[in-house]
Coordinates of C-alpha atoms in Angstrom, one line a residue:
X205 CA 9.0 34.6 9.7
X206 CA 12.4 33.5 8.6
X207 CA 15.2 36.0 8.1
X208 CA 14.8 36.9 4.8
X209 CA 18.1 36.2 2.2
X210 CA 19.6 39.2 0.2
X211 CA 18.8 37.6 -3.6
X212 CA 19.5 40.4 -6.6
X213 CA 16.5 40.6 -9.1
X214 CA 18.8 38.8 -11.6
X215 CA 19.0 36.0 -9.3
X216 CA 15.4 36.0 -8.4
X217 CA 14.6 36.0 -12.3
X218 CA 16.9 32.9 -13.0
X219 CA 15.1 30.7 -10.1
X220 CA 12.1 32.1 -11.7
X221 CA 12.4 30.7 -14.7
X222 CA 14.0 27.5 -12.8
X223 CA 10.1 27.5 -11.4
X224 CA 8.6 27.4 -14.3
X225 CA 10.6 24.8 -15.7
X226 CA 10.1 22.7 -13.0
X227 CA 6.3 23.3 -13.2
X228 CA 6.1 21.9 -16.7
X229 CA 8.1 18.5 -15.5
X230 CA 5.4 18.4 -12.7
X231 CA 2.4 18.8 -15.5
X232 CA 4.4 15.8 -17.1
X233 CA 4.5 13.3 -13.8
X234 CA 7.9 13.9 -13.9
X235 CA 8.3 14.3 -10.2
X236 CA 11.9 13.5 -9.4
X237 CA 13.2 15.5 -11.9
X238 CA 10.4 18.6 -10.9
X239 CA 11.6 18.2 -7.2
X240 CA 15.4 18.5 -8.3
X241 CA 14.3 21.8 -10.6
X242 CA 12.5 23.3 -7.9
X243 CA 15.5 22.4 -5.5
X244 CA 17.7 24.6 -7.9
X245 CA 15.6 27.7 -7.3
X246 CA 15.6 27.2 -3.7
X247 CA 18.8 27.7 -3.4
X248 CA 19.2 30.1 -5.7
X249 CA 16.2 31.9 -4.0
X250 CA 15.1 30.6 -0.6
X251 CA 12.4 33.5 0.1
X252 CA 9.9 32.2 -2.0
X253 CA 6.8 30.1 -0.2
X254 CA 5.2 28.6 -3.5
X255 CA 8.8 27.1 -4.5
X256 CA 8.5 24.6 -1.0
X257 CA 5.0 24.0 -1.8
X258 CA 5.3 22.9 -4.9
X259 CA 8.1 20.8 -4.0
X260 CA 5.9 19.3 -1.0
X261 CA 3.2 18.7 -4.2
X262 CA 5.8 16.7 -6.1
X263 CA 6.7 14.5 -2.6
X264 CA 3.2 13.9 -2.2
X265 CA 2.7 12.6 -5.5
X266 CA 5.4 10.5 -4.8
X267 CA 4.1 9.8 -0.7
X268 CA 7.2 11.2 0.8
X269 CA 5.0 12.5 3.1
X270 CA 7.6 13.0 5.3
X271 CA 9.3 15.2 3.0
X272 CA 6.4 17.1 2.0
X273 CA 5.4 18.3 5.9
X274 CA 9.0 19.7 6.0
X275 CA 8.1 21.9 2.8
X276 CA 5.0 22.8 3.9
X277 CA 6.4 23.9 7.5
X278 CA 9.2 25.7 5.5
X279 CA 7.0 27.9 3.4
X280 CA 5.5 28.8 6.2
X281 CA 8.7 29.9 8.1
X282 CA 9.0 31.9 4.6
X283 CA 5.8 33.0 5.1
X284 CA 3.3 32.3 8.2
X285 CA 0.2 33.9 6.1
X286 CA 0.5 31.4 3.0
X287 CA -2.0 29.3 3.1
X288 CA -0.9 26.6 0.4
X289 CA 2.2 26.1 2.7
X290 CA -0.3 25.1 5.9
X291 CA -2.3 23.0 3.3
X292 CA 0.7 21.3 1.8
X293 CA 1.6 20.5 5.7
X294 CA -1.7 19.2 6.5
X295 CA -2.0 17.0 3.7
X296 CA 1.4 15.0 4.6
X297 CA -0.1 14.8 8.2
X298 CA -3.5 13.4 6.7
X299 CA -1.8 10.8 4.7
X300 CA 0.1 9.6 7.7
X301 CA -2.8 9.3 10.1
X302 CA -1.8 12.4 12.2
X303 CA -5.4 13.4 12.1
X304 CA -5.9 15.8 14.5
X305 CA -2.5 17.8 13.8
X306 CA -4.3 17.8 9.9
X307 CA -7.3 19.6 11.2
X308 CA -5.1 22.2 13.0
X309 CA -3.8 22.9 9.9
X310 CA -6.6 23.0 7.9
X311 CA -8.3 24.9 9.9
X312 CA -5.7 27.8 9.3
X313 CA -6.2 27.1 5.8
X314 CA -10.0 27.7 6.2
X315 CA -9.2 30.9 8.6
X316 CA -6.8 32.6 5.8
X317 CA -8.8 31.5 2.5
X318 CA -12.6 31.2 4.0
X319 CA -13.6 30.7 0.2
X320 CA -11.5 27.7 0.0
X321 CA -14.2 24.9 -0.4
X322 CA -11.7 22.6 -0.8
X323 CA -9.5 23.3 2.2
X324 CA -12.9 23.3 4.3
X325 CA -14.3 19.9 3.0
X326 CA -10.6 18.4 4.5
X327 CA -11.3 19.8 7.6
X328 CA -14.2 18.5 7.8
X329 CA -12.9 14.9 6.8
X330 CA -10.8 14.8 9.8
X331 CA -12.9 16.1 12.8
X332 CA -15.4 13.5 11.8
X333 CA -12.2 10.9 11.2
X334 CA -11.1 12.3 15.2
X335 CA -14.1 12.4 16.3
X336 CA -15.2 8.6 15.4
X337 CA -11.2 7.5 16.2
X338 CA -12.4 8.8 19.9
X339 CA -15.8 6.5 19.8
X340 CA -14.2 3.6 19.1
X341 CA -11.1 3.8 21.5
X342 CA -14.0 4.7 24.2
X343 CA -15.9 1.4 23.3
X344 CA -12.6 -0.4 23.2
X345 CA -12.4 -0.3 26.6
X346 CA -15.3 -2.3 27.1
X347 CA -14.4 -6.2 27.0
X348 CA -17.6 -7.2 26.6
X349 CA -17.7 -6.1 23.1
X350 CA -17.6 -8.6 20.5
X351 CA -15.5 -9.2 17.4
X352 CA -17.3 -8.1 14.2
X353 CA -16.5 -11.9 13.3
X354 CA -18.2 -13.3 15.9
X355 CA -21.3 -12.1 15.0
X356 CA -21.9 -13.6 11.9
X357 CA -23.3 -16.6 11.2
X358 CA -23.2 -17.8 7.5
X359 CA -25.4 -20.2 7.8
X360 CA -28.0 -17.7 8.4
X361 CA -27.9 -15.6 5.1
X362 CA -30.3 -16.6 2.6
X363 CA -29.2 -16.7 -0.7
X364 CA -32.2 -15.7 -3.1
X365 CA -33.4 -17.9 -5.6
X366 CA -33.1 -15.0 -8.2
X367 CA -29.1 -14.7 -7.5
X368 CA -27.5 -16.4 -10.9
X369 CA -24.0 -16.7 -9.2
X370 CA -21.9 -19.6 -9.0
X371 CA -22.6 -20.9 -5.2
X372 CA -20.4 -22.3 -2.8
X373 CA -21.2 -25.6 -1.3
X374 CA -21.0 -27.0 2.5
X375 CA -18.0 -24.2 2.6
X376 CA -15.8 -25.9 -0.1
X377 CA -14.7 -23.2 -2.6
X378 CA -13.9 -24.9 -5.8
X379 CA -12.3 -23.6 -9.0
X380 CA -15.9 -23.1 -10.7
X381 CA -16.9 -20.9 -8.2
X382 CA -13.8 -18.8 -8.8
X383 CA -14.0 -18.7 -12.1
X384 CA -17.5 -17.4 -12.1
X385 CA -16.8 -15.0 -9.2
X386 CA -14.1 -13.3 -11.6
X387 CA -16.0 -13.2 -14.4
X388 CA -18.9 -11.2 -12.1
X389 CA -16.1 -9.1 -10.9
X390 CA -15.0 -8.6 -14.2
X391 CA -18.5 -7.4 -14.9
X392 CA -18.7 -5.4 -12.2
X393 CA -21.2 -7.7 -10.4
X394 CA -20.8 -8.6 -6.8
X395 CA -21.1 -11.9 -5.6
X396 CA -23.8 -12.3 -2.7
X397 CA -23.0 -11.6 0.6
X398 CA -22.5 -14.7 2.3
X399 CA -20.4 -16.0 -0.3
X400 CA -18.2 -12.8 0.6
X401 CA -18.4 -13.4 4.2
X402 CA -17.5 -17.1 3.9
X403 CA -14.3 -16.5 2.1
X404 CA -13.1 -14.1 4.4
X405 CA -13.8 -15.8 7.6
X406 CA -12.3 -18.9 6.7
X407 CA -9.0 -17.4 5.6
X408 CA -9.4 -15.2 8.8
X409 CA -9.3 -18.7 10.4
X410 CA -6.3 -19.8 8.3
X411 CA -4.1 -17.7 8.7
X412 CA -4.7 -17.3 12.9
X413 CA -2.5 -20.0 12.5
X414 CA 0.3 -19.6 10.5
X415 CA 3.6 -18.1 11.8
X416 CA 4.4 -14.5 11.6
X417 CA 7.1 -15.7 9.0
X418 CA 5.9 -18.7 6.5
X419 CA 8.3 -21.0 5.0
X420 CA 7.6 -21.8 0.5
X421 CA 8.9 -24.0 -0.7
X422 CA 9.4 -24.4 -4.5
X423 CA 8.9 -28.2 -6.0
X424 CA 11.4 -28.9 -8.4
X425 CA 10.6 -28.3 -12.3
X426 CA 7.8 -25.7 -10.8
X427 CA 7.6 -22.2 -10.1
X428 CA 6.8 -18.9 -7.6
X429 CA 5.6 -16.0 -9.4
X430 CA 5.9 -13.1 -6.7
X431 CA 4.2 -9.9 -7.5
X432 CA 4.5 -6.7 -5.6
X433 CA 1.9 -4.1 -5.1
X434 CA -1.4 -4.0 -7.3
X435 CA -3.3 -1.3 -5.5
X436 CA -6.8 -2.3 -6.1
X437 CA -6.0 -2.1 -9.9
X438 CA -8.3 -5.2 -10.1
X439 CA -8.0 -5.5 -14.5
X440 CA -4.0 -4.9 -14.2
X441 CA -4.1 -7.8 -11.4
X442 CA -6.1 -10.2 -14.2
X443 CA -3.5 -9.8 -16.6
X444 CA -1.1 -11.0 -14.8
X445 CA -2.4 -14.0 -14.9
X446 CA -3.5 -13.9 -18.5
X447 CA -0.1 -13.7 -19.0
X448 CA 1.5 -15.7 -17.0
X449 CA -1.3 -18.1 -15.8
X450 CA -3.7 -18.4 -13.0
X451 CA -2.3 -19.9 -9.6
X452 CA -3.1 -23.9 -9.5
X453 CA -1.3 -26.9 -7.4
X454 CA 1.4 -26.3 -9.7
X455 CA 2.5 -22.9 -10.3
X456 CA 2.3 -20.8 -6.8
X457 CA 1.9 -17.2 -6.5
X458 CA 3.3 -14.5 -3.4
X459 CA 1.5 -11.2 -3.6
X460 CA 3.7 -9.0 -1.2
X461 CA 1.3 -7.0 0.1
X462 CA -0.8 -4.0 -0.4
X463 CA -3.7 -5.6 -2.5
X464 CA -6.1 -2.5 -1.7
X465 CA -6.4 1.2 -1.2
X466 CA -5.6 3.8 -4.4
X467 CA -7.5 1.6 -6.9
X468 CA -11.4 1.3 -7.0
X469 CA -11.4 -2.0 -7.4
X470 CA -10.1 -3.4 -3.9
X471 CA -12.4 -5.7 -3.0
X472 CA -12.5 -7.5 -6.1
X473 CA -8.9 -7.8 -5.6
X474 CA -8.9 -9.1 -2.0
X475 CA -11.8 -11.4 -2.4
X476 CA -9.8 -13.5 -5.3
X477 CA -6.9 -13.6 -3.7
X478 CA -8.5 -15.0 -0.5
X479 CA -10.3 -17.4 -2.4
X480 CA -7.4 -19.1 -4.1
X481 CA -5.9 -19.4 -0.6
X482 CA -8.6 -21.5 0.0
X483 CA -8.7 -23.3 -3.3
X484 CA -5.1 -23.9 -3.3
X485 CA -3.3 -23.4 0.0
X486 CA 0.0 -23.9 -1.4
X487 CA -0.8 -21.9 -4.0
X488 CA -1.4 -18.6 -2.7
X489 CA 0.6 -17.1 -0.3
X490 CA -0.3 -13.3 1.0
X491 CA 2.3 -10.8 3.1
X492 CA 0.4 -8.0 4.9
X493 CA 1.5 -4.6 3.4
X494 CA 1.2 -1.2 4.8
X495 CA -2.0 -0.8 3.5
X496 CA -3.5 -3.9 5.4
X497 CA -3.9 -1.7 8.0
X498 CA -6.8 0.8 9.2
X499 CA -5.0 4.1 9.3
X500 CA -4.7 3.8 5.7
X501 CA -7.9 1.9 4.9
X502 CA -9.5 5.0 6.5
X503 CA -7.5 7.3 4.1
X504 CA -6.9 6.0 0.6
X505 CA -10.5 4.6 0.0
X506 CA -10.6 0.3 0.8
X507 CA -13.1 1.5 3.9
X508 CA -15.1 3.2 2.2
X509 CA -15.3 0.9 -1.3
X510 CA -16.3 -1.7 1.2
X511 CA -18.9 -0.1 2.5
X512 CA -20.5 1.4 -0.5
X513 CA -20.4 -2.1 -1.7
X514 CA -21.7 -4.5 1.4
X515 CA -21.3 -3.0 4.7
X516 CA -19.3 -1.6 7.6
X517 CA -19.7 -4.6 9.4
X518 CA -17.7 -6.1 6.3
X519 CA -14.7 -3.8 6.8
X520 CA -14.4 -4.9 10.3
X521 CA -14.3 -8.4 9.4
X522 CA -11.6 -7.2 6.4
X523 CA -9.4 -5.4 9.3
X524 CA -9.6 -8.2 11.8
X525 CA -8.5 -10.3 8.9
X526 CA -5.8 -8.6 7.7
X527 CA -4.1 -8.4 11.3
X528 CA -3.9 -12.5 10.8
X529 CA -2.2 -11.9 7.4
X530 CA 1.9 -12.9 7.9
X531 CA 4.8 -10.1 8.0
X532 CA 6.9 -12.2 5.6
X533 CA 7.9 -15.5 3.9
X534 CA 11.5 -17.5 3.1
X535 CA 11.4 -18.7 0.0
X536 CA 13.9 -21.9 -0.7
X537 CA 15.2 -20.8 2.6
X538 CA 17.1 -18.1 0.9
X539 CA 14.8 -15.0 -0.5
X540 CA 13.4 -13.0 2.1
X541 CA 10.2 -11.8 1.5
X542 CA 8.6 -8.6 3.2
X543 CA 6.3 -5.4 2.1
X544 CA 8.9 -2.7 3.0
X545 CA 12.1 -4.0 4.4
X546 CA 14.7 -4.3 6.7
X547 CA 14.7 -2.7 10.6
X548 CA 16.5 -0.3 12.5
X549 CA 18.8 -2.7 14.5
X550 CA 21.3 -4.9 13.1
X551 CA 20.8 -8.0 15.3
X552 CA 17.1 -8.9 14.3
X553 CA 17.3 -13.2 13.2
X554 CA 14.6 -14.7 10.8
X555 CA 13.9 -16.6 14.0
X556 CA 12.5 -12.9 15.7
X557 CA 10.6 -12.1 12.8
X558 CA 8.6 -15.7 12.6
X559 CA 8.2 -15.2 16.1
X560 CA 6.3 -11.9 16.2
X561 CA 3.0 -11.8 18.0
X562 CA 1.1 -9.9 15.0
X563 CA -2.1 -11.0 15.8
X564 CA -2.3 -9.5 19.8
X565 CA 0.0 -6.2 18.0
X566 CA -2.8 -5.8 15.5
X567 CA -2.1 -2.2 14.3
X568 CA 1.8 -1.8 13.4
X569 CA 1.9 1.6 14.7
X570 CA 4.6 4.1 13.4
X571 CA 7.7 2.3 15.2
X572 CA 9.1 -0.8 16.5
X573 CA 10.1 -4.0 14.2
X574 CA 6.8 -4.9 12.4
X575 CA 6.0 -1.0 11.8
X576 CA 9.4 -1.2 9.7
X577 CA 8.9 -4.5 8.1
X578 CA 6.0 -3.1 6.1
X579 CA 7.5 0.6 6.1
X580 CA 11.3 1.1 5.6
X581 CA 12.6 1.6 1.9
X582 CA 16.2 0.8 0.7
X583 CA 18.5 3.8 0.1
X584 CA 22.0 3.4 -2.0
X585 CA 24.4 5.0 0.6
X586 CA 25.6 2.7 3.4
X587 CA 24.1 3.1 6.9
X588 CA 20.2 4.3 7.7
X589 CA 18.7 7.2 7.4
X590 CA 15.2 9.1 8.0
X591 CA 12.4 7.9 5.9
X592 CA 11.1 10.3 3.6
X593 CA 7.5 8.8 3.9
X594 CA 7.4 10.3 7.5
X595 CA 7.4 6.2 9.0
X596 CA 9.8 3.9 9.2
X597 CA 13.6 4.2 7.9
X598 CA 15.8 3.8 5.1
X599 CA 18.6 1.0 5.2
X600 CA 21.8 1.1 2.6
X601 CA 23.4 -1.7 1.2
X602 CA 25.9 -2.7 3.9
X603 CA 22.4 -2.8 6.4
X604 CA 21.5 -5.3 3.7
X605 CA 24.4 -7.2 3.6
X606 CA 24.7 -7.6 7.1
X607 CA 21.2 -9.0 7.3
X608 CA 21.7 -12.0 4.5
X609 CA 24.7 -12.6 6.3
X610 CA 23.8 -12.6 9.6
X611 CA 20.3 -15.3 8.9
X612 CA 22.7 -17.0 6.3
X613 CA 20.4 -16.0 2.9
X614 CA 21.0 -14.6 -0.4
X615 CA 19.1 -11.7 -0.4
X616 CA 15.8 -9.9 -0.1
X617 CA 12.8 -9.3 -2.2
X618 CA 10.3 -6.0 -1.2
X619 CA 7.5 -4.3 -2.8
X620 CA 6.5 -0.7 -1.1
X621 CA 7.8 1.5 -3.6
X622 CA 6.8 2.7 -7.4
X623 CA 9.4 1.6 -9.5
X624 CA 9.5 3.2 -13.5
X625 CA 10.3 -0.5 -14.6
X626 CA 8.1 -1.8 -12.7
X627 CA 11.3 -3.3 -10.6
X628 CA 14.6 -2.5 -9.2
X629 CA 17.8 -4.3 -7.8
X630 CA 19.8 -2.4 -5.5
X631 CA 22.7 -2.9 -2.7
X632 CA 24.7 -5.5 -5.2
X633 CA 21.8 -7.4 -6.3
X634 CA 20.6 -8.5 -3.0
X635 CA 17.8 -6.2 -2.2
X636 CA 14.7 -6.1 -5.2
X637 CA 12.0 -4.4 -5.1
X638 CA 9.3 -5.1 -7.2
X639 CA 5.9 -3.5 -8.0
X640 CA 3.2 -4.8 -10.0
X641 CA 0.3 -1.7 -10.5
X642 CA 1.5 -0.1 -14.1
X643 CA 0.7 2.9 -14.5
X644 CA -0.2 3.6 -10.6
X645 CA -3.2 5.5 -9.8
X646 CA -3.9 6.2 -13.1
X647 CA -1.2 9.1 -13.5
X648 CA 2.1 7.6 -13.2
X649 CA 2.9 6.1 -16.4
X650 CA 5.1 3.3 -14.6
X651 CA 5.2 -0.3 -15.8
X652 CA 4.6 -3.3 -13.5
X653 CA 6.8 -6.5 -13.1
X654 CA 6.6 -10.1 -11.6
X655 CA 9.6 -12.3 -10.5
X656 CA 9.0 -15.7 -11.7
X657 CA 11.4 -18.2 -9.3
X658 CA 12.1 -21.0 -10.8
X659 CA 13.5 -24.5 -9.2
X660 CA 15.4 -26.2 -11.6
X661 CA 17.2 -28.8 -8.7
X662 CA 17.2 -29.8 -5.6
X663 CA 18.6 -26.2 -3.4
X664 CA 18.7 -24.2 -6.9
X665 CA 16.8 -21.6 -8.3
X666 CA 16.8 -18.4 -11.0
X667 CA 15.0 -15.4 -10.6
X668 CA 13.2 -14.4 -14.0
X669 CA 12.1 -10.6 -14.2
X670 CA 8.4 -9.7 -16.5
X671 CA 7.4 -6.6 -16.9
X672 CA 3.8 -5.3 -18.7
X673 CA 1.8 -2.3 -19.2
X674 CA -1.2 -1.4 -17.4
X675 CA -4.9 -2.5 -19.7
X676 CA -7.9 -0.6 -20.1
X677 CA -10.4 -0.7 -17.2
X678 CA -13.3 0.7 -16.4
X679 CA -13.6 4.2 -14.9
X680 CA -15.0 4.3 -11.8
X681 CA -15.5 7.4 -9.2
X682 CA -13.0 6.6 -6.7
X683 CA -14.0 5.6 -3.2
X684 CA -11.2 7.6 -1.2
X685 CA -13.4 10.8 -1.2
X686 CA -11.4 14.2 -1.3
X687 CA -8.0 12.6 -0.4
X688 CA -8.0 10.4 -3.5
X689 CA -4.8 10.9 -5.9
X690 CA -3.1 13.7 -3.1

């Protein structure tokens, strides 16, 4: 237990009152602001356990998970018999993959507050989670197992005469097919199996052989529309292009990564993005996100949506996939594209980055270059610092500068991060991040925002910001079981 800090009772009733203040910002989604109140009553009171846990709460709504292990270790320095503080701890390890240093913590939980159903149904999450992490690095070790996608063969799924879906033909998607598949979706109807299957293998095949880094360019008089993350939000992600049009040979969409996980809609998502790519090559372009990865397909719900829906043979075709998806793309060899941002050593060339070996990587991990190309989040104060998600960094505006200057660009464009606008420039207007799920998870209130790029000549361009609000959509139970919305 930590030495406890003389406080007078008048003292301890102001930071009280602090509390409760911040409480009511945290009933409103006003996170920032609830983390800076409780701040205040930390420091006016540092004895008290629930004040680091709720602050941990509020950096968990926001995924500093980082940030919210420190609280919860904190309130338990304050007090090693608080439970929430142990809880707080071992959601932040959760969300990060640490699985089995979760279940350590849980298990506390479960030890001090036996009636805790809650606390128990975590723990039980996670030693099935470590347990099946084990199986499959045992069987990893034998060679002779096969690729999911080897062991399908398309041509051997019967499509029923009773299926009333648009079909697709000698493997040709075609726009027909795409419009009917969205309008199923849009129904909430699947689209059969090996329609599903064939879509994914053949951008699986695709993008095998594309460069870690892929070059757009932008025909004159047309233009890029890049949108950041849409988070399975699948009727947010249509009206995007009610609003701004669908992709065609003509007008070019980026999706900077994280297409699945939060939302229930995922696959939906996925599926119609990876069928334009076919349609339209030059048309769709597709950066792999933080969330194209297992560790967090495992935890915020895309495993388990796919599996409810087809199969878990499915979800290891999706995760074989995604490890072919690029890192990043230079649009009018000028705006750098990339999930999360820039990395933790100054000398890193666009030449590096194009030259990664993603494919034989296929997991980022939690360090090293491509880890913090999908991780690392901008900060206003010069130099790096600690990430407070728990992975990766943060990188200041002179880390920026240095960058552009260095591979001879204008500036970068990153998604990663909930913005209230639904966008945000930073480090002198080279560094943007933008984020296209309004109203993220259902709770934040945020709007979204696209960057259209428009060429208007030969080497020129202008960036052209849209924001919207989030649309109605069907409510659906969500997929990511009893870690959904932590």
């Amino acid at each position: 237990m930590a030495a406890t800090i003389q406080v007078s009772e008048e003292i301890a009733a102001k930071a009280n009152l602090i509390k409760e203040e911040a409480n009511k910002l945290f009933a409103n989604k006003k996170y920032e602001e609830a983390i800076e109140k409780y701040t205040e009553a930390i420091d006016l009171n540092p004895n008290v356990a629930p004040y680091y846990a709720n602050r941990a709460f509020c950096n968990t709504k926001l995924e500093n998970y980082g940030l919210a292990i420190e609280d919860g270790e904190k309130a338990i320095e304050v007090d090693p018999k608080y439970a929430k503080g142990y809880y707080r701890r071992g959601v932040g390890k959760y969300a990060l993959s640490r699985f089995k240093e979760a279940a350590k913590d849980f298990r506390i939980v479960v030890k001090l507050a036996p009636n805790d159903k809650d606390a128990r149904g975590k723990l039980e999450d996670c030693e099935k989670i470590v347990q099946r992490l084990a199986f499959e690095a045992a069987i990893a070790g034998d060679h002779d197992v096969k690729r999911a996608s080897d062991t399908i063969n398309v041509q051997d799924m019967l499509v029923e005469d009773s299926y009333d879906g648009a079909r697709i033909d000698d493997g040709q998607v075609t726009k027909e097919f795409i419009d009917d598949m969205i309008d199923r979706f849009l129904k909430q109807k699947k689209i059969h199996k090996r329609y599903a299957y064939e879509i994914i293998l053949q951008c699986q095949k695709y993008f095998t052989q594309q460069p870690s880094m892929v070059d757009v360019d932008i025909p004159v008089g047309q233009k890029l529309t890049i949108c950041g993350d849409v988070h399975g939000q699948f009727y947010d992600f249509m009206n995007i292009f009610k609003l701004n049009g669908r992709p065609s040979e003509t007008h070019a969409y980026l999706f900077n990564g994280d297409f699945v996980d939060r939302g229930t809609f995922s696959l939906e998502i996925i599926l119609t993005l990876f069928a334009y790519k076919l349609l339209y090559p030059k048309g769709m372009y597709l950066t792999r996100g933080n969330h194209e990865t297992d560790d967090m397909n495992k935890v915020y719900g895309f495993e388990d949506e796919v599996k409810a829906k087809f199969s878990d043979t499915m979800f290891k075709i999706f995760s074989e996939t995604f490890v072919t998806l690029p890192l990043a793309h230079l649009v009018q060899k000028k705006i750098f594209v990339v999930h999360g941002g820039l990395s933790s050593r100054d000398d890193v060339t666009l030449d590096e980055i194009r030259a990664i070996d993603r494919i034989k990587k296929g997991q980022p991990g939690q360090e090293g270059l491509m880890c913090e190309l999908l991780w690392a989040d901008p900060h206003p104060l010069p130099g790096r610092r600690p990430s407070a998600r728990g992975v990766g960094q943060r990188f200041g505006p002179d880390v920026t500068d240095h960058f552009c200057k260095l591979n001879n660009i204008d500036m970068i464009i990153r998604s990663h991060e909930v913005k209230q606008e639904g966008y945000q420039i930073e480090h002198n207007g080279k560094c943007v991040t933008i984020f296209s799920a309004p109203n993220y998870c259902d709770s934040v209130g945020n709007k979204g925002a696209y960057i259209n790029v428009i060429c208007d000549k030969e080497g020129e361009y202008k960036l052209d910001y849209v924001q919207f609000d989030a649309v109605d959509h069907p409510k659906v139970q969500p997929y990511s079981n009893r870690f959904r919305g932590f």
